[in-house]
Each structure stands twice: as C-alpha cells, then as structure tokens.
C-alpha cells in the first residue's frame, strides 16, 4: 500500500494540532480546577460544596484528558486510549452533575415534594452513568478502538450531555439574569463541546475519513480549552467576591 506525501504531511499537521490543542486543554483545565478549588475552600455554604467539588473534578479530568492526548500523539497505546476516553466521559458527566447541583441549589427550584423525579432516583441514574464509563474502559482494554468502542463512547457522551442540558434549560427559565444563570451560561458551551467530542468517533463508523474525524476532534479540544478559560474568569470573580467578605 502506497501512502502519498500529502497524506503523510496531513497526518503530521493533524498530530501537531492535536498535541497543541491537548496542551491548551490541560493548562486551561488546571487553571479552572485551581479556581474551583479556591471557591470550594472559601465558600461557607455546605449545600454548595458538592457543586464546587464537581467543578474541581472537571478540572482534574480535563488535565488528565489533555495530558493523555499529548502523550498519545507521541506514543499511541491501548492504555492511553482507554484512560483518555474515560477522562473525557468523566469530564462530561461531572459537567452534567454540576448542572444538576446548580438547579437543586437554586432558591427558585421546586421543593422536594413537587419534583417529578426524586433526587434519590436521579442518584441511581448517575450511578448508571459511571457504570457506562467503566464499561467503555473495559471494552477499550479488551478490544482496542473499534466500532463497539465508538458506539459506547458516543452514546455515553450523548446521554451525559442531554442529562446536563435538561437541567441547564430548567435553570434558564428559573434563574434568568441571576449569578447562577451567569455561571450556567459559562459552563454550557463546555458541556456541549464535550458531548460532541465524544460523538465525533462515530464519524468513522458511518464512513467518514479518520483524518477528518481527527481534525474535528482537535477543533473541539481547542474549543473546550478556550471555553474553560472563559468560565475561569467567572470563577476568579467569585473568588474575589468571597475573599472580601
């Protein structure tokens, strides 16, 4: 099989973009996680602590995904791929959980006796989300990257993103113009891009060239890093507000 110089050059350029994008995501996620941790330490409301823990977890998962992406460009391996997929899914699911926490911590949210789905039932659903991530990790380790892996990863990402978007939509109608709505608007693009990044692999399954799919993934990686930096500005402002109290 003969590989053209143009294809080799495109592969090399794609690897460089993926490496730089993964590095940007790692740095952005690290800064985001740092300020989320500052908010966790300064915030005195016990009910809000789970929300800040989720944001810290998003930062950790983002750093891990970006770091694994950089290492994977230099030295691809099944373990790196499996851990990278898991890190992305955890980042998406933590974003969804953060949206849920924002919703239930809102003073405008309905009381427990008026909720259509009890919080205890939502917790069980969320345990199922974590189970999907662990399943995807095992499938990658056993089978490598293939159609089954892309399907599990894509469906998992879609489920997590939709779950978070449901609460984000409810927050928009309840808390429009408030500080909660501002934070929601900063996190929403990160959630959407994370979900779409997880879906991108399905392009190969339906016949899209792998090079094009890889390019799309690199774009989403860069976008997530940029949106995390934007959200970090809001976290910095919150830290300044808490520090002056």
Short mmCIF file of C-alpha atoms in Angstrom, two decimals:
data_model
loop_
_atom_site.label_atom_id
_atom_site.label_comp_id
_atom_site.label_asym_id
_atom_site.label_seq_id
_atom_site.Cartn_x
_atom_site.Cartn_y
_atom_site.Cartn_z
CA UNK A 1 0.00 0.00 0.00
CA UNK A 2 1.47 3.36 -1.08
CA UNK A 3 0.92 6.39 1.14
CA UNK A 4 1.24 9.76 -0.58
CA UNK A 5 3.44 12.52 0.76
CA UNK A 6 0.37 14.76 1.00
CA UNK A 7 -1.32 12.27 3.33
CA UNK A 8 1.82 11.97 5.46
CA UNK A 9 2.01 15.75 5.70
CA UNK A 10 -1.66 15.98 6.64
CA UNK A 11 -1.20 13.34 9.34
CA UNK A 12 1.81 15.20 10.72
CA UNK A 13 -0.06 18.53 10.74
CA UNK A 14 -3.04 16.90 12.42
CA UNK A 15 -0.78 15.44 15.11
CA UNK A 16 0.77 18.84 15.79
CA UNK A 17 -2.66 20.48 16.10
CA UNK A 18 -3.88 17.69 18.39
CA UNK A 19 -0.75 17.99 20.56
CA UNK A 20 -1.07 21.77 20.90
CA UNK A 21 -4.82 21.56 21.50
CA UNK A 22 -4.36 18.92 24.19
CA UNK A 23 -1.73 21.08 25.84
CA UNK A 24 -4.06 24.08 25.82
CA UNK A 25 -6.82 21.97 27.33
CA UNK A 26 -4.52 20.72 30.10
CA UNK A 27 -3.43 24.24 31.02
CA UNK A 28 -6.99 25.63 30.85
CA UNK A 29 -8.38 22.76 32.92
CA UNK A 30 -5.61 23.17 35.52
CA UNK A 31 -6.38 26.89 35.94
CA UNK A 32 -10.12 26.17 36.02
CA UNK A 33 -9.64 23.45 38.65
CA UNK A 34 -7.43 25.73 40.75
CA UNK A 35 -10.06 28.48 40.96
CA UNK A 36 -12.82 25.95 41.51
CA UNK A 37 -10.80 24.66 44.47
CA UNK A 38 -10.37 28.23 45.75
CA UNK A 39 -14.15 28.64 45.62
CA UNK A 40 -14.60 25.34 47.44
CA UNK A 41 -12.29 26.49 50.23
CA UNK A 42 -13.81 29.97 50.56
CA UNK A 43 -17.49 29.06 50.22
CA UNK A 44 -19.22 28.66 53.60
CA UNK A 45 -22.48 27.16 52.32
CA UNK A 46 -22.43 23.41 52.91
CA UNK A 47 -25.16 22.85 50.31
CA UNK A 48 -22.93 24.27 47.57
CA UNK A 49 -19.86 22.17 48.35
CA UNK A 50 -20.85 19.23 46.07
CA UNK A 51 -21.16 21.69 43.17
CA UNK A 52 -17.65 23.05 43.70
CA UNK A 53 -16.30 19.51 44.11
CA UNK A 54 -17.73 18.65 40.71
CA UNK A 55 -16.02 21.68 39.19
CA UNK A 56 -12.71 20.65 40.74
CA UNK A 57 -13.26 17.15 39.32
CA UNK A 58 -13.91 18.66 35.88
CA UNK A 59 -10.53 20.38 36.10
CA UNK A 60 -8.77 17.16 37.10
CA UNK A 61 -10.47 15.15 34.32
CA UNK A 62 -9.63 17.87 31.78
CA UNK A 63 -5.96 17.92 32.79
CA UNK A 64 -5.82 14.13 32.55
CA UNK A 65 -7.51 14.05 29.14
CA UNK A 66 -5.21 16.74 27.75
CA UNK A 67 -2.07 15.12 29.15
CA UNK A 68 -3.04 11.71 27.80
CA UNK A 69 -3.79 13.32 24.44
CA UNK A 70 -0.28 14.79 24.26
CA UNK A 71 1.36 11.52 25.26
CA UNK A 72 -0.88 9.62 22.85
CA UNK A 73 0.34 11.76 19.93
CA UNK A 74 3.94 10.88 20.77
CA UNK A 75 3.39 7.22 21.70
CA UNK A 76 -0.05 5.74 20.97
CA UNK A 77 -1.16 2.85 23.16
CA UNK A 78 -4.31 1.00 24.20
CA UNK A 79 -3.99 2.01 27.87
CA UNK A 80 -3.58 5.67 26.93
CA UNK A 81 -6.61 5.46 24.65
CA UNK A 82 -8.76 3.77 27.29
CA UNK A 83 -7.82 6.25 30.01
CA UNK A 84 -8.30 9.19 27.64
CA UNK A 85 -11.81 8.04 26.75
CA UNK A 86 -12.65 7.57 30.44
CA UNK A 87 -11.27 11.02 31.32
CA UNK A 88 -13.41 12.66 28.62
CA UNK A 89 -16.55 10.84 29.75
CA UNK A 90 -15.88 11.72 33.40
CA UNK A 91 -15.40 15.37 32.40
CA UNK A 92 -18.76 15.33 30.60
CA UNK A 93 -20.60 13.55 33.40
CA UNK A 94 -19.16 15.88 36.06
CA UNK A 95 -20.38 18.83 33.99
CA UNK A 96 -23.85 17.27 33.89
CA UNK A 97 -23.79 16.67 37.66
CA UNK A 98 -22.68 20.27 38.20
CA UNK A 99 -25.71 21.48 36.23
CA UNK A 100 -27.93 19.30 38.37
CA UNK A 101 -26.39 20.74 41.55
CA UNK A 102 -26.87 24.28 40.25
CA UNK A 103 -30.53 23.53 39.61
CA UNK A 104 -31.27 22.00 43.01
CA UNK A 105 -29.29 24.69 44.85
CA UNK A 106 -31.35 27.40 43.19
CA UNK A 107 -33.84 29.03 45.55
CA UNK A 108 -36.30 29.01 42.65
CA UNK A 109 -36.17 25.22 42.22
CA UNK A 110 -39.37 23.34 43.18
CA UNK A 111 -39.47 21.75 46.67
CA UNK A 112 -38.78 18.04 47.01
CA UNK A 113 -42.47 17.07 47.23
CA UNK A 114 -43.22 18.79 43.89
CA UNK A 115 -40.41 17.21 41.84
CA UNK A 116 -41.42 14.79 39.09
CA UNK A 117 -38.25 12.72 39.63
CA UNK A 118 -36.96 12.35 43.22
CA UNK A 119 -33.32 13.18 43.86
CA UNK A 120 -32.73 9.62 45.08
CA UNK A 121 -33.83 8.29 41.68
CA UNK A 122 -31.52 10.74 39.93
CA UNK A 123 -28.64 9.45 42.05
CA UNK A 124 -29.33 5.92 40.78
CA UNK A 125 -29.34 7.18 37.21
CA UNK A 126 -26.00 8.86 37.84
CA UNK A 127 -24.55 5.61 39.17
CA UNK A 128 -25.58 4.11 35.83
CA UNK A 129 -23.62 6.86 34.05
CA UNK A 130 -20.47 5.90 35.94
CA UNK A 131 -21.15 2.27 35.02
CA UNK A 132 -21.19 3.25 31.32
CA UNK A 133 -17.78 4.87 31.71
CA UNK A 134 -16.31 1.78 33.37
CA UNK A 135 -17.87 -0.41 30.66
CA UNK A 136 -16.28 1.71 27.94
CA UNK A 137 -12.92 1.49 29.70
CA UNK A 138 -13.10 -2.32 29.86
CA UNK A 139 -14.19 -2.59 26.22
CA UNK A 140 -11.24 -0.49 25.04
CA UNK A 141 -8.78 -2.56 27.07
CA UNK A 142 -10.20 -5.83 25.72
CA UNK A 143 -11.00 -4.93 22.11
CA UNK A 144 -8.98 -1.81 21.35
CA UNK A 145 -10.50 1.06 19.42
CA UNK A 146 -13.30 -0.06 17.12
CA UNK A 147 -16.95 0.37 16.22
CA UNK A 148 -18.19 -1.01 19.54
CA UNK A 149 -15.97 1.39 21.47
CA UNK A 150 -17.06 4.36 19.35
CA UNK A 151 -20.70 3.42 19.86
CA UNK A 152 -20.40 3.08 23.66
CA UNK A 153 -18.40 6.30 23.91
CA UNK A 154 -20.76 8.21 21.63
CA UNK A 155 -23.96 7.06 23.33
CA UNK A 156 -22.44 7.71 26.75
CA UNK A 157 -21.36 11.23 25.81
CA UNK A 158 -24.76 11.97 24.29
CA UNK A 159 -26.60 10.67 27.37
CA UNK A 160 -24.45 12.68 29.78
CA UNK A 161 -24.71 15.88 27.74
CA UNK A 162 -28.50 15.63 27.34
CA UNK A 163 -28.86 14.97 31.08
CA UNK A 164 -26.94 18.13 31.87
CA UNK A 165 -28.73 20.17 29.20
CA UNK A 166 -32.12 19.28 30.71
CA UNK A 167 -31.12 20.93 33.99
CA UNK A 168 -29.45 23.83 32.17
CA UNK A 169 -32.70 24.52 30.31
CA UNK A 170 -34.69 24.42 33.55
CA UNK A 171 -32.22 26.82 35.15
CA UNK A 172 -32.58 29.25 32.26
CA UNK A 173 -36.31 29.57 32.88
CA UNK A 174 -35.92 29.80 36.68
CA UNK A 175 -32.83 31.92 37.20
CA UNK A 176 -32.59 34.23 34.19
CA UNK A 177 -30.36 37.23 34.93
CA UNK A 178 -29.02 35.91 38.25
CA UNK A 179 -25.45 34.93 39.18
CA UNK A 180 -26.46 31.28 38.85
CA UNK A 181 -27.57 31.91 35.27
CA UNK A 182 -24.23 33.58 34.53
CA UNK A 183 -22.33 30.53 35.74
CA UNK A 184 -24.68 28.25 33.80
CA UNK A 185 -24.03 30.17 30.59
CA UNK A 186 -20.26 29.78 31.06
CA UNK A 187 -20.44 26.03 31.68
CA UNK A 188 -22.98 25.24 28.96
CA UNK A 189 -20.58 25.56 25.97
CA UNK A 190 -18.09 23.28 27.74
CA UNK A 191 -20.80 20.66 28.25
CA UNK A 192 -21.98 20.83 24.63
CA UNK A 193 -18.46 20.61 23.19
CA UNK A 194 -17.56 17.72 25.50
CA UNK A 195 -20.61 15.80 24.37
CA UNK A 196 -19.89 16.47 20.68
CA UNK A 197 -16.25 15.47 21.12
CA UNK A 198 -17.38 12.12 22.47
CA UNK A 199 -19.70 11.69 19.47
CA UNK A 200 -17.04 12.52 16.87
CA UNK A 201 -15.66 8.96 16.78
CA UNK A 202 -18.95 7.75 15.33
CA UNK A 203 -17.98 9.52 12.11
CA UNK A 204 -15.52 6.72 11.32
CA UNK A 205 -18.26 4.14 11.88
CA UNK A 206 -20.50 5.78 9.26
CA UNK A 207 -17.70 6.08 6.70
CA UNK A 208 -16.10 9.48 7.33
CA UNK A 209 -12.33 9.55 6.80
CA UNK A 210 -10.39 9.12 10.04
CA UNK A 211 -8.22 12.16 9.26
CA UNK A 212 -11.30 14.37 9.02
CA UNK A 213 -12.71 12.93 12.25
CA UNK A 214 -9.39 13.57 13.98
CA UNK A 215 -9.41 17.17 12.76
CA UNK A 216 -12.93 17.71 14.09
CA UNK A 217 -11.89 16.24 17.44
CA UNK A 218 -8.92 18.62 17.58
CA UNK A 219 -11.23 21.58 16.97
CA UNK A 220 -13.49 20.53 19.84
CA UNK A 221 -10.47 20.00 22.13
CA UNK A 222 -9.31 23.57 21.43
CA UNK A 223 -12.84 24.93 21.92
CA UNK A 224 -13.21 23.19 25.28
CA UNK A 225 -9.91 24.68 26.42
CA UNK A 226 -11.00 28.16 25.32
CA UNK A 227 -14.42 27.89 26.97
CA UNK A 228 -12.83 26.66 30.21
CA UNK A 229 -10.68 29.79 30.27
CA UNK A 230 -13.80 31.91 29.81
CA UNK A 231 -15.52 30.07 32.67
CA UNK A 232 -12.40 30.56 34.80
CA UNK A 233 -12.86 34.34 34.61
CA UNK A 234 -16.24 33.91 36.30
CA UNK A 235 -14.66 31.71 38.97
CA UNK A 236 -11.97 34.35 39.56
CA UNK A 237 -14.64 36.99 40.07
CA UNK A 238 -16.41 34.73 42.53
CA UNK A 239 -13.17 34.19 44.46
CA UNK A 240 -12.64 37.95 44.73
CA UNK A 241 -16.20 38.38 45.97
CA UNK A 242 -15.80 35.66 48.62
CA UNK A 243 -12.39 36.97 49.70
CA UNK A 244 -13.77 40.42 50.57
CA UNK A 245 -16.48 39.08 52.89
#
